[in-house]
Amino acid sequence: MKTHSITPQQQDKKWWHDAVVYQIYPRSFMDENNDGMGDLAGIISKLDYLKKLGINVIWLSPVFKSPMDDNGYDISDYQAISSEFGTLEEMDKLIAEAAKHNISIIMDLVVNHTSDEHYWFTESKKSIDNPYRDYYIWRKPQADGSAPNDFHSYFGGSGWEFDANTGEYYFHQFSKKQPDLNWDNPEVQKVVHEMMNWWLDRGIGGFRMDVIDLIGKEIDNQVMSNGPRLHPLLQEMNKATFGDRDVLTVGESWSATPEIAKLYSDPAREELSMVFQFEHITITFDPVEGKWKPRAFDLVEFKQVISKWQIGLADCGWNSLFWNNHDLPRAVSKYGDPGRYRVQSAKMLATALHFLKGSPYIYQGEEIGMTNVQFDAIEDYQDIETLNLYKERIAEGSSHEEMMAGIHENGRDNARTPMHWNNTANAGFSKTKPWLKLNPNYAEINVESALNDPDSIFYHYQKLIQLRKDHEVMVYGDYSPLFELHTQVFAYQRGLGNTQVLVINNFSNESVQLALPESLQGLKGQCLSSNYEQRTELTDALDLAPYESFALLLKCNEQE
Ligand code: GLC
Ligand code: CA
C-alpha cells in the first residue's frame, strides 16, 4: 500500500478542518415562549442536546429583523433581531452560552439582496437622486414600457418590478420583496463590511454567505453567477472584515465547479474557508424543468460527481459535505428509505458522507432521521418558492397532481416542519399550534426516543462526529473511489500515511454480493462504523444487507 507524505492542509491546519456544523432553522427548532414559532430562547434550551451530539459549530439561518416574505432571507435590519425570535440581548446570550459549550455560531449573511422594507430600499425608492438610489439596481423601461430584459426570478415571474413613483424598474433575483443590492457601488460594500465587523465584534464564529456567487453579477450582460467582480469583491471583504480573525466562512454557490471552488477557498487567495456547492444535488433535478420535475437518483452519476470534487480539491481548497438543508428535501426520503429501512438507510447515508473529505453539515432533524412530509392541500404549504411556482405552473398548464408530486419530493417545506422533540402534543416543539404543520410521524421519530435507544441514528451520528476528531485520516486523507460503475454500492478508500480506511455503502434496499478485488481480500481491520453486525475482516466477497454500510480502519502495517 502506498504511503503519503504530509498534506498541504495538514501543514496549515485550521480549527474548522475537523469541525462538524449543525444547521438550525430557527422558526422550526424549538419554541420556548409557546407562540408557535421557534426562537432564540428555544435554541439556548437545546445547547446541551447539541453538545451531546458533539457538533462544534451552529449555522444559524437568519434571525434578523425581517417581514418574513422568505422566512428571514429578506432582511430589513441587519443589526436587529426579529421580534418573533427574540432580542439582541438574547442573541448575545446565545453566543455566550454556545461558547460555554464549545460551540461557535455562524450567522447567515444575506447580502445579495435586502428586504424591500430595509431603510436603504425605502430611501432608494423615493427619488432618482436619493443618496441611496444606487444601493440597488434600477433601470429605465424599454421603449414600449416593458422590463429592461426578460430575466425570470427564481421564485417565479419577472426579475424586474416597476416602480410607478420614479418610473423605473428595480431588479430582484428572488421575490419582489428581495431587491438585489448593487455591489458595484463602493458605498454598499462599505456598509456591509461595517455590519459584518459589528457582528464579528459580538463574538460570532463566522458567516454562511447566502447565494454569494450572485454578487459579482453584470446585469446588462445578463451574467448572474460567477460574474467577473465576484472574487475581487470577496478579497476586499476578507481584507475589510474577517481576514485577520480565526473564523469559518462558507459561501453558498449553486454554480461552482471544483476549479471555481478553489478560487473561493485556496487559502493563498484570502477569500473564504470553504464552498457549499450543489452539484451532487442538482443532478437529481430535471435539466429543463428543474427541481419540480425530479429525476430518478442515479448512483453512478452521483459517484462521478463526488469523486470529481474529492479529487479536484485534494490538495487545495475546501468543500462542505451535506445531504440536505432548509432548501432541500430530507436526506432519508430522497436517498434512502423512509419506510422499512429508515434507520439503516439514515445511518448508511451518514457514514457515506462523514468519511469523505470536507466539512460535514447536519441539518436539524437529520440526526434522528426525520422524513419528508406529504400535505395534500397546497394551502398547508408556507414556502414562498413552493406557493409561487405552484401558481405559475398551474397557470401554464401543469396539473395539480404533477405539481404536488414535485412538491412532495423536492419542496422546501419538507425540511421546515417543526423539529420532533418527543411524542407529546406538537412533538414538544410548542404548546401552541406551530406556524407550519408537523410531520404526523413524530410519535415514532423524535429526539426523546432516539436518546433512549442506544442503537439510534442519533448515536450513530454522535460516533461519526467523534471519529472525525480521533482520526486524522478522515480529515486529511486522500480519496480513491472503488467500484465506480457499480449501480448499488458507493465505496471508497481514504489514506493518510500508513493509515487506510475502507468505506462501503449499499445504497439499495436489496442484498448485494460484492466480489472484492485481490488487493482487499483477506485484509483485517478495526470496524469504525457499521449499521449491522460489525465486520473486522474481508474475504473474497461481501454479502451486503439492504443499506448496509461500514467503515474499516485497515491494519496496513501487517500487510506491508
Ligand atoms: C439561499 C437560501 C434560500 C433563500 C435564497 C434567497 O438559497 O438558502 O433559503 O430563499 O438564498 O435568499
Ligand atoms: Ca416562540
Coordinates of C-alpha atoms and ligand atoms in Angstrom, one line a residue:
M1 CA 0.0 0.0 0.0
K2 CA 1.2 3.5 -0.8
T3 CA 2.3 5.8 1.9
H4 CA 1.5 9.5 1.8
S5 CA 3.6 12.5 2.8
I6 CA 2.1 15.2 4.9
T7 CA -0.6 17.0 3.0
P8 CA -0.6 20.8 2.4
Q9 CA -3.7 21.2 4.6
Q10 CA -2.2 19.2 7.4
Q11 CA 0.7 21.7 7.3
D12 CA -1.7 24.6 7.6
K13 CA -4.3 23.2 10.0
K14 CA -7.4 25.2 10.7
W15 CA -9.8 24.7 13.6
W16 CA -12.7 24.2 11.2
H17 CA -11.0 21.4 9.3
D18 CA -12.4 18.7 11.7
A19 CA -15.5 20.7 12.6
V20 CA -19.0 19.4 12.2
V21 CA -21.6 22.0 11.6
Y22 CA -25.2 21.8 12.7
Q23 CA -27.7 23.9 10.8
I24 CA -30.6 25.4 12.8
Y25 CA -33.7 26.8 11.0
P26 CA -34.8 28.9 14.0
R27 CA -38.5 29.1 13.3
S28 CA -38.7 25.3 13.3
F29 CA -36.2 24.3 16.0
M30 CA -37.7 25.0 19.5
D31 CA -40.5 27.4 20.6
E32 CA -39.7 28.5 24.2
N33 CA -42.4 31.1 24.6
N34 CA -45.2 29.0 23.0
D35 CA -46.4 31.3 20.3
G36 CA -46.0 28.6 17.6
M37 CA -42.7 29.9 16.3
G38 CA -39.2 28.7 17.2
D39 CA -37.0 31.3 18.9
L40 CA -33.5 32.1 20.3
A41 CA -34.5 31.0 23.9
G42 CA -35.5 27.7 22.4
I43 CA -32.1 27.2 20.9
I44 CA -30.4 28.1 24.1
S45 CA -32.5 25.5 25.9
K46 CA -31.2 22.8 23.5
L47 CA -27.5 23.5 23.6
D48 CA -26.9 20.6 26.0
Y49 CA -28.5 18.4 23.4
L50 CA -26.2 19.7 20.6
K51 CA -23.2 19.3 22.9
K52 CA -24.2 15.7 23.4
L53 CA -24.4 15.2 19.7
G54 CA -20.8 16.6 19.6
I55 CA -21.1 19.3 17.0
N56 CA -18.9 22.4 17.4
V57 CA -20.5 24.9 15.0
I58 CA -24.1 26.1 14.6
W59 CA -25.1 27.7 11.3
L60 CA -28.0 29.8 12.3
S61 CA -30.4 30.6 9.4
P62 CA -31.4 34.3 9.5
V63 CA -32.8 35.7 12.8
F64 CA -32.5 39.4 11.7
K65 CA -35.4 41.8 11.6
S66 CA -37.5 40.8 8.5
P67 CA -41.0 41.0 7.1
M68 CA -40.5 37.2 6.6
D69 CA -41.5 37.1 2.9
D70 CA -38.8 34.4 2.5
N71 CA -38.6 33.4 6.2
G72 CA -35.9 35.8 7.1
Y73 CA -33.8 35.7 3.9
D74 CA -35.3 39.1 3.3
I75 CA -33.7 41.3 5.9
S76 CA -34.9 44.8 6.8
D77 CA -32.3 45.4 9.6
Y78 CA -29.1 43.5 9.8
Q79 CA -28.4 44.8 13.2
A80 CA -31.6 43.9 14.9
I81 CA -33.2 40.5 15.8
S82 CA -36.7 39.8 14.5
S83 CA -39.2 40.1 17.4
E84 CA -40.6 36.5 16.8
F85 CA -37.1 35.2 17.6
G86 CA -36.1 37.4 20.5
T87 CA -33.9 40.3 21.2
L88 CA -30.3 41.3 20.6
E89 CA -29.6 40.6 24.3
E90 CA -30.8 37.0 23.8
M91 CA -28.6 36.7 20.7
D92 CA -25.6 37.8 22.8
K93 CA -26.7 35.3 25.4
L94 CA -26.9 32.5 22.7
I95 CA -23.4 33.4 21.5
A96 CA -22.0 33.3 25.1
E97 CA -23.9 30.1 26.2
A98 CA -22.9 28.4 23.0
A99 CA -19.2 29.3 23.7
K100 CA -19.5 27.6 27.1
H101 CA -20.5 24.5 25.2
N102 CA -17.5 25.0 22.8
I103 CA -19.9 25.8 20.0
S104 CA -19.4 28.8 17.8
I105 CA -22.3 30.4 16.0
I106 CA -22.0 31.3 12.3
M107 CA -24.6 33.8 11.1
D108 CA -26.3 33.8 7.7
L109 CA -25.0 36.7 5.7
V110 CA -27.7 37.6 3.2
V111 CA -26.3 40.4 1.2
N112 CA -27.1 39.7 -2.4
H113 CA -30.4 41.4 -1.6
T114 CA -32.2 43.0 1.3
S115 CA -35.9 43.2 2.1
D116 CA -37.8 45.9 0.3
E117 CA -38.6 47.2 3.8
H118 CA -35.0 47.9 4.6
Y119 CA -34.3 51.6 5.1
W120 CA -31.8 51.6 2.3
F121 CA -34.5 50.5 -0.1
T122 CA -37.3 52.7 1.2
E123 CA -34.9 55.6 0.7
S124 CA -33.8 54.3 -2.7
K125 CA -37.3 54.2 -4.0
K126 CA -38.0 57.8 -3.0
S127 CA -36.4 59.5 -6.0
I128 CA -33.9 59.1 -8.7
D129 CA -31.4 61.4 -7.0
N130 CA -31.9 59.9 -3.5
P131 CA -28.4 59.2 -1.9
Y132 CA -29.5 55.5 -1.6
R133 CA -30.7 55.2 -5.2
D134 CA -27.5 53.4 -6.3
Y135 CA -27.6 50.9 -3.4
Y136 CA -30.0 48.9 -5.7
I137 CA -30.2 48.1 -9.4
W138 CA -32.6 50.5 -11.2
R139 CA -33.1 50.6 -15.0
K140 CA -35.4 52.5 -17.3
P141 CA -38.2 50.6 -19.1
Q142 CA -37.7 49.6 -22.7
A143 CA -39.4 51.9 -25.3
D144 CA -42.7 50.0 -25.0
G145 CA -42.6 50.3 -21.3
S146 CA -41.7 46.7 -20.7
A147 CA -39.0 45.4 -18.3
P148 CA -35.3 46.0 -19.3
N149 CA -34.8 42.3 -20.1
D150 CA -36.6 39.0 -19.7
F151 CA -34.7 37.8 -16.6
H152 CA -37.0 35.4 -14.7
S153 CA -36.9 35.4 -10.9
Y154 CA -36.0 32.1 -9.1
F155 CA -39.3 32.5 -7.2
G156 CA -41.4 32.9 -10.4
G157 CA -42.4 35.9 -12.5
S158 CA -40.2 38.7 -13.9
G159 CA -37.0 39.6 -12.1
W160 CA -37.9 43.3 -12.7
E161 CA -40.5 45.2 -10.7
F162 CA -41.9 48.5 -12.0
D163 CA -41.9 51.4 -9.5
A164 CA -44.5 53.9 -10.7
N165 CA -43.2 56.6 -8.4
T166 CA -39.9 57.0 -10.2
G167 CA -40.9 55.3 -13.5
E168 CA -38.1 52.8 -13.3
Y169 CA -37.7 49.0 -12.7
Y170 CA -35.7 47.5 -9.9
F171 CA -34.0 44.1 -10.1
H172 CA -34.7 41.2 -7.9
Q173 CA -33.5 37.6 -8.5
F174 CA -35.7 36.3 -5.7
S175 CA -39.1 37.7 -4.7
K176 CA -40.0 41.2 -5.5
K177 CA -39.7 41.8 -1.7
Q178 CA -36.0 40.9 -2.1
P179 CA -34.4 43.7 -4.2
D180 CA -30.8 43.0 -5.3
L181 CA -28.1 45.2 -3.8
N182 CA -25.8 46.9 -6.2
W183 CA -22.3 45.6 -5.4
D184 CA -20.7 47.9 -7.9
N185 CA -21.4 50.7 -5.5
P186 CA -18.4 51.1 -3.1
E187 CA -20.8 52.5 -0.5
V188 CA -22.7 49.2 -0.4
Q189 CA -19.5 47.3 0.1
K190 CA -18.6 49.7 2.9
V191 CA -21.9 49.4 4.9
V192 CA -21.9 45.7 4.5
H193 CA -18.4 45.4 5.8
E194 CA -19.2 47.6 8.8
M195 CA -22.2 45.5 9.6
M196 CA -20.1 42.3 9.4
N197 CA -17.5 43.7 11.7
W198 CA -20.2 44.7 14.1
W199 CA -21.3 41.1 14.3
L200 CA -17.8 39.7 14.5
D201 CA -17.1 42.0 17.4
R202 CA -20.1 40.4 19.2
G203 CA -18.2 37.1 19.1
I204 CA -19.7 35.1 16.3
G205 CA -17.7 32.4 14.7
G206 CA -18.1 33.4 11.1
F207 CA -20.6 33.6 8.3
R208 CA -22.5 31.4 5.9
M209 CA -22.8 33.6 2.8
D210 CA -26.2 33.3 1.1
V211 CA -26.1 32.9 -2.7
I212 CA -22.7 34.7 -2.7
D213 CA -22.0 33.6 -6.2
L214 CA -24.5 36.2 -7.4
I215 CA -22.9 39.3 -6.0
G216 CA -20.5 39.8 -8.9
K217 CA -23.3 40.0 -11.5
E218 CA -23.3 42.1 -14.6
I219 CA -26.9 42.8 -15.2
D220 CA -26.6 44.4 -18.6
N221 CA -24.6 41.4 -19.9
Q222 CA -27.1 39.0 -18.3
V223 CA -24.3 37.5 -16.2
M224 CA -25.7 36.4 -12.9
S225 CA -23.5 33.8 -11.2
N226 CA -19.7 33.9 -11.1
G227 CA -19.5 37.4 -12.5
P228 CA -16.1 39.0 -13.1
R229 CA -16.4 41.1 -9.9
L230 CA -17.1 38.1 -7.6
H231 CA -13.6 37.2 -6.4
P232 CA -12.2 40.7 -6.2
L233 CA -15.3 41.6 -4.0
L234 CA -14.6 38.6 -1.8
Q235 CA -11.0 39.5 -1.4
E236 CA -11.9 43.0 -0.5
M237 CA -14.5 41.7 2.0
N238 CA -11.9 39.4 3.5
K239 CA -9.4 42.2 4.0
A240 CA -12.0 44.6 5.4
T241 CA -13.7 42.2 7.8
F242 CA -12.8 38.6 8.9
G243 CA -9.3 38.3 7.2
D244 CA -7.4 38.5 10.4
R245 CA -9.9 36.7 12.6
D246 CA -9.9 33.0 13.0
V247 CA -13.4 32.3 11.8
L248 CA -15.3 30.0 9.4
T249 CA -16.7 31.5 6.2
V250 CA -18.7 29.3 3.8
G251 CA -20.0 30.5 0.5
E252 CA -23.2 29.1 -0.9
S253 CA -22.8 28.5 -4.6
W254 CA -25.2 26.7 -6.9
S255 CA -22.8 27.2 -9.8
A256 CA -19.3 26.3 -8.6
T257 CA -17.1 23.8 -10.3
P258 CA -14.0 22.4 -8.5
E259 CA -11.9 25.0 -10.3
I260 CA -14.2 27.8 -9.2
A261 CA -14.3 26.3 -5.7
K262 CA -10.5 26.7 -5.5
L263 CA -10.9 30.4 -6.3
Y264 CA -13.1 30.8 -3.2
S265 CA -11.2 28.5 -0.9
D266 CA -7.5 28.4 -1.8
P267 CA -6.1 29.9 1.4
A268 CA -3.4 31.8 -0.6
R269 CA -6.2 33.8 -2.3
E270 CA -7.6 35.1 1.0
E271 CA -11.3 34.7 0.3
L272 CA -13.4 32.1 2.2
S273 CA -12.8 29.0 4.2
M274 CA -14.9 26.8 2.1
V275 CA -17.7 26.4 -0.5
F276 CA -21.1 24.9 -0.1
Q277 CA -21.9 23.7 -3.6
F278 CA -24.7 21.6 -5.0
E279 CA -23.6 19.5 -8.0
H280 CA -24.4 16.3 -6.2
I281 CA -27.9 17.7 -5.6
T282 CA -28.7 19.3 -9.0
I283 CA -28.0 16.1 -10.9
T284 CA -31.3 14.9 -9.3
F285 CA -33.2 17.7 -10.9
D286 CA -34.7 17.8 -14.5
P287 CA -32.2 19.7 -16.7
V288 CA -35.0 21.9 -18.1
E289 CA -37.8 22.0 -15.5
G290 CA -35.6 21.9 -12.5
K291 CA -36.5 20.5 -9.1
W292 CA -40.2 20.5 -9.7
K293 CA -39.7 17.6 -12.1
P294 CA -37.4 15.3 -10.2
R295 CA -35.4 12.5 -12.0
A296 CA -34.5 9.2 -10.6
F297 CA -31.4 9.1 -8.5
D298 CA -28.5 7.7 -10.5
L299 CA -25.8 6.3 -8.1
V300 CA -23.1 6.0 -10.8
E301 CA -23.6 9.6 -11.8
F302 CA -23.7 10.7 -8.2
K303 CA -20.4 8.9 -7.5
Q304 CA -18.8 10.6 -10.5
V305 CA -19.7 13.9 -9.1
I306 CA -18.5 13.1 -5.6
S307 CA -15.2 11.8 -6.9
K308 CA -14.7 14.8 -9.2
W309 CA -15.0 17.0 -6.1
Q310 CA -12.9 14.9 -3.8
I311 CA -10.1 14.6 -6.2
G312 CA -10.5 18.2 -7.6
L313 CA -10.0 19.7 -4.1
A314 CA -7.5 17.1 -2.9
D315 CA -4.6 19.4 -2.1
C316 CA -6.1 22.9 -2.4
G317 CA -9.5 24.3 -1.4
W318 CA -12.1 23.0 0.9
N319 CA -15.7 21.7 0.4
S320 CA -18.8 21.2 2.5
L321 CA -20.4 17.9 2.8
F322 CA -24.2 17.7 3.1
W323 CA -27.3 15.8 2.1
N324 CA -29.9 18.4 3.0
N325 CA -30.6 21.8 4.3
H326 CA -33.6 24.2 4.7
D327 CA -34.0 24.4 0.9
L328 CA -33.8 20.6 0.2
P329 CA -35.8 17.5 0.9
R330 CA -35.0 15.3 3.8
A331 CA -32.0 13.0 3.1
V332 CA -33.5 9.7 4.2
S333 CA -36.6 10.3 2.0
K334 CA -34.6 11.3 -1.0
Y335 CA -31.6 9.0 -0.9
G336 CA -32.6 6.3 1.5
D337 CA -35.8 4.5 2.5
P338 CA -38.2 6.5 4.8
G339 CA -40.1 3.3 5.5
R340 CA -38.9 -0.2 6.4
Y341 CA -35.2 0.6 6.3
R342 CA -35.4 4.2 7.6
V343 CA -32.9 3.6 10.4
Q344 CA -30.4 1.5 8.4
S345 CA -30.5 3.9 5.4
A346 CA -30.2 7.0 7.5
K347 CA -27.1 5.6 9.2
M348 CA -25.7 4.5 5.8
L349 CA -26.1 8.0 4.4
A350 CA -24.4 9.4 7.4
T351 CA -21.4 7.1 7.1
A352 CA -21.2 7.6 3.4
L353 CA -20.9 11.4 3.9
H354 CA -18.9 11.7 7.1
F355 CA -16.0 9.7 5.9
L356 CA -15.5 12.0 2.9
K357 CA -13.1 14.9 2.9
G358 CA -14.6 18.2 3.7
S359 CA -16.8 19.7 6.5
P360 CA -19.9 17.7 7.3
Y361 CA -23.1 19.7 7.8
I362 CA -26.1 18.2 9.7
Y363 CA -29.5 19.8 9.2
Q364 CA -31.7 19.8 12.2
G365 CA -33.7 16.5 12.5
E366 CA -31.3 14.7 10.2
E367 CA -29.7 13.1 13.2
I368 CA -33.0 11.4 14.2
G369 CA -33.9 10.5 10.6
M370 CA -36.8 12.9 10.1
T371 CA -38.6 12.4 6.8
N372 CA -40.3 14.4 4.0
V373 CA -43.9 15.4 4.6
Q374 CA -46.8 15.0 2.2
F375 CA -49.6 17.5 2.7
D376 CA -52.5 17.0 0.3
A377 CA -53.6 20.7 0.1
I378 CA -51.4 23.4 -1.3
E379 CA -52.8 25.6 1.4
D380 CA -50.9 23.7 4.0
Y381 CA -47.6 24.8 2.5
Q382 CA -46.0 28.1 3.6
D383 CA -42.8 28.4 1.5
I384 CA -42.9 31.3 -1.0
E385 CA -41.0 29.4 -3.6
T386 CA -43.4 26.5 -3.5
L387 CA -46.5 28.7 -3.5
N388 CA -45.3 31.0 -6.3
L389 CA -44.1 28.2 -8.5
Y390 CA -47.3 26.2 -8.0
K391 CA -49.4 29.2 -9.1
E392 CA -47.2 29.9 -12.0
R393 CA -47.0 26.4 -13.3
I394 CA -50.7 25.6 -12.8
A395 CA -51.5 28.8 -14.9
E396 CA -49.1 27.4 -17.6
G397 CA -51.0 24.1 -17.7
S398 CA -49.3 21.8 -15.2
S399 CA -51.8 19.6 -13.3
H400 CA -52.3 19.8 -9.5
E401 CA -51.1 16.2 -9.2
E402 CA -47.9 16.8 -11.2
M403 CA -47.1 19.8 -9.1
M404 CA -47.9 18.1 -5.8
A405 CA -45.6 15.2 -6.8
G406 CA -42.8 17.7 -7.3
I407 CA -43.5 19.5 -4.0
H408 CA -43.7 16.2 -2.1
E409 CA -40.3 15.2 -3.5
N410 CA -38.3 18.4 -3.5
G411 CA -40.3 21.2 -1.9
R412 CA -38.5 23.3 0.8
D413 CA -41.2 22.8 3.5
N414 CA -40.1 19.1 3.7
A415 CA -37.2 20.3 5.8
R416 CA -39.0 23.1 7.6
T417 CA -41.7 21.2 9.5
P418 CA -41.1 21.7 13.3
M419 CA -38.4 19.6 15.0
H420 CA -39.6 16.5 16.8
W421 CA -38.5 16.6 20.4
N422 CA -40.9 14.0 21.9
N423 CA -44.2 12.3 21.3
T424 CA -46.4 14.8 23.2
A425 CA -48.7 17.3 21.6
N426 CA -46.9 19.3 18.8
A427 CA -43.9 17.0 19.2
G428 CA -42.7 19.0 22.2
F429 CA -41.8 21.8 19.8
S430 CA -44.5 24.2 21.2
K431 CA -47.6 24.2 23.4
T432 CA -49.4 26.1 20.6
K433 CA -50.2 25.1 17.0
P434 CA -46.9 25.6 15.1
W435 CA -46.5 28.0 12.2
L436 CA -46.2 25.1 9.8
K437 CA -48.0 21.7 10.3
L438 CA -46.0 19.0 11.9
N439 CA -45.0 15.8 10.1
P440 CA -47.5 13.3 11.6
N441 CA -44.8 10.7 12.2
Y442 CA -43.4 12.4 15.3
A443 CA -44.8 9.9 17.7
E444 CA -42.4 7.4 16.2
I445 CA -39.5 9.7 15.2
N446 CA -38.4 12.0 17.9
V447 CA -35.4 13.1 20.0
E448 CA -36.6 11.6 23.2
S449 CA -37.0 8.1 21.8
A450 CA -33.6 8.4 19.9
L451 CA -31.8 9.3 23.1
N452 CA -33.4 6.3 24.8
D453 CA -32.2 3.9 22.2
P454 CA -28.5 3.1 22.2
D455 CA -28.8 1.8 18.6
S456 CA -30.5 5.0 17.3
I457 CA -29.5 7.2 14.4
F458 CA -28.6 9.9 16.9
Y459 CA -25.8 7.8 18.5
H460 CA -24.6 6.8 15.0
Y461 CA -24.0 10.5 14.2
Q462 CA -22.5 11.1 17.6
K463 CA -20.0 8.4 16.9
L464 CA -19.2 9.7 13.4
I465 CA -18.5 13.2 14.8
Q466 CA -16.2 11.8 17.4
L467 CA -14.4 9.6 14.9
R468 CA -13.5 12.7 12.8
K469 CA -11.8 14.2 15.9
D470 CA -9.9 11.0 16.6
H471 CA -8.8 10.0 13.1
E472 CA -6.9 12.5 11.0
V473 CA -7.3 10.3 8.0
M474 CA -11.0 11.3 7.9
V475 CA -9.9 15.0 7.8
Y476 CA -6.8 15.0 5.6
G477 CA -6.6 11.6 4.0
D478 CA -6.6 11.2 0.2
Y479 CA -9.6 9.7 -1.5
S480 CA -9.7 6.8 -4.0
P481 CA -13.0 5.6 -5.4
L482 CA -13.8 1.9 -5.7
F483 CA -16.4 0.0 -7.8
E484 CA -17.1 3.2 -9.7
L485 CA -19.6 1.6 -12.1
H486 CA -21.5 -0.4 -9.6
T487 CA -25.1 0.7 -9.6
Q488 CA -25.8 -0.1 -5.9
V489 CA -22.6 0.3 -4.0
F490 CA -20.8 3.5 -3.1
A491 CA -17.3 2.6 -1.9
Y492 CA -14.1 4.4 -1.4
Q493 CA -10.8 4.4 0.5
R494 CA -9.2 7.2 2.4
G495 CA -5.4 7.1 3.1
L496 CA -3.0 9.1 5.2
G497 CA 0.5 7.8 5.9
N498 CA 0.1 4.2 6.8
T499 CA -3.5 4.6 7.7
Q500 CA -6.2 3.4 5.3
V501 CA -9.9 3.4 5.8
L502 CA -12.3 1.5 3.6
V503 CA -15.9 2.7 3.4
I504 CA -18.6 0.5 1.8
N505 CA -22.2 1.6 1.4
N506 CA -25.0 -0.3 -0.1
F507 CA -27.4 2.3 -1.5
S508 CA -30.1 -0.2 -2.3
N509 CA -32.9 -2.0 -0.5
E510 CA -31.6 -5.3 -1.7
S511 CA -28.8 -7.6 -0.5
V512 CA -25.8 -7.2 -2.7
Q513 CA -23.0 -9.6 -3.3
L514 CA -19.8 -7.7 -3.9
A515 CA -16.7 -9.5 -5.2
L516 CA -13.7 -7.8 -3.7
P517 CA -10.5 -7.1 -5.7
E518 CA -7.5 -9.1 -4.7
S519 CA -5.9 -6.1 -3.1
L520 CA -8.6 -6.1 -0.4
Q521 CA -9.1 -9.8 0.1
G522 CA -8.0 -11.1 3.4
L523 CA -7.5 -7.7 5.0
K524 CA -8.3 -7.2 8.6
G525 CA -9.2 -4.1 10.5
Q526 CA -11.0 -2.2 13.2
C527 CA -14.6 -1.5 12.5
L528 CA -15.1 2.2 13.0
S529 CA -18.7 2.4 12.0
S530 CA -21.4 -0.1 10.9
N531 CA -25.2 -0.3 10.8
Y532 CA -25.5 -4.1 11.1
E533 CA -23.1 -6.6 12.7
Q534 CA -19.5 -5.3 12.9
R535 CA -17.1 -6.5 10.2
T536 CA -13.5 -6.9 11.0
E537 CA -12.1 -8.9 8.1
L538 CA -12.6 -9.2 4.4
T539 CA -13.0 -12.4 2.5
D540 CA -13.2 -12.8 -1.3
A541 CA -16.7 -11.3 -1.4
L542 CA -19.1 -9.4 0.8
D543 CA -22.8 -10.2 1.3
L544 CA -24.1 -6.8 2.0
A545 CA -27.6 -6.5 3.6
P546 CA -30.0 -3.8 2.4
Y547 CA -28.5 -0.4 3.0
E548 CA -25.6 -2.0 4.9
S549 CA -22.7 0.3 5.4
F550 CA -19.4 0.1 7.3
A551 CA -16.0 1.7 7.6
L552 CA -12.9 -0.4 8.4
L553 CA -9.7 1.0 9.6
L554 CA -7.3 -1.3 7.8
K555 CA -4.3 -2.8 9.5
C556 CA -1.9 -1.9 6.8
N557 CA 1.4 -2.3 8.6
E558 CA 0.7 -6.1 8.8
Q559 CA 0.3 -6.1 5.1
E560 CA 3.5 -4.3 4.2
Ligands
GLC1 C1 -30.5 30.9 -0.5 C2 -31.2 30.4 0.7 C3 -32.7 30.3 0.5 C4 -33.2 31.7 0.1 C5 -32.4 32.3 -1.1 C6 -32.6 33.7 -1.2 O1 -30.5 29.9 -1.5 O2 -30.7 29.2 1.2 O3 -33.4 29.8 1.5 O4 -34.5 31.6 -0.3 O5 -31.0 32.1 -0.9 O6 -32.0 34.4 -0.1
CA2 CA -41.6 31.4 20.0

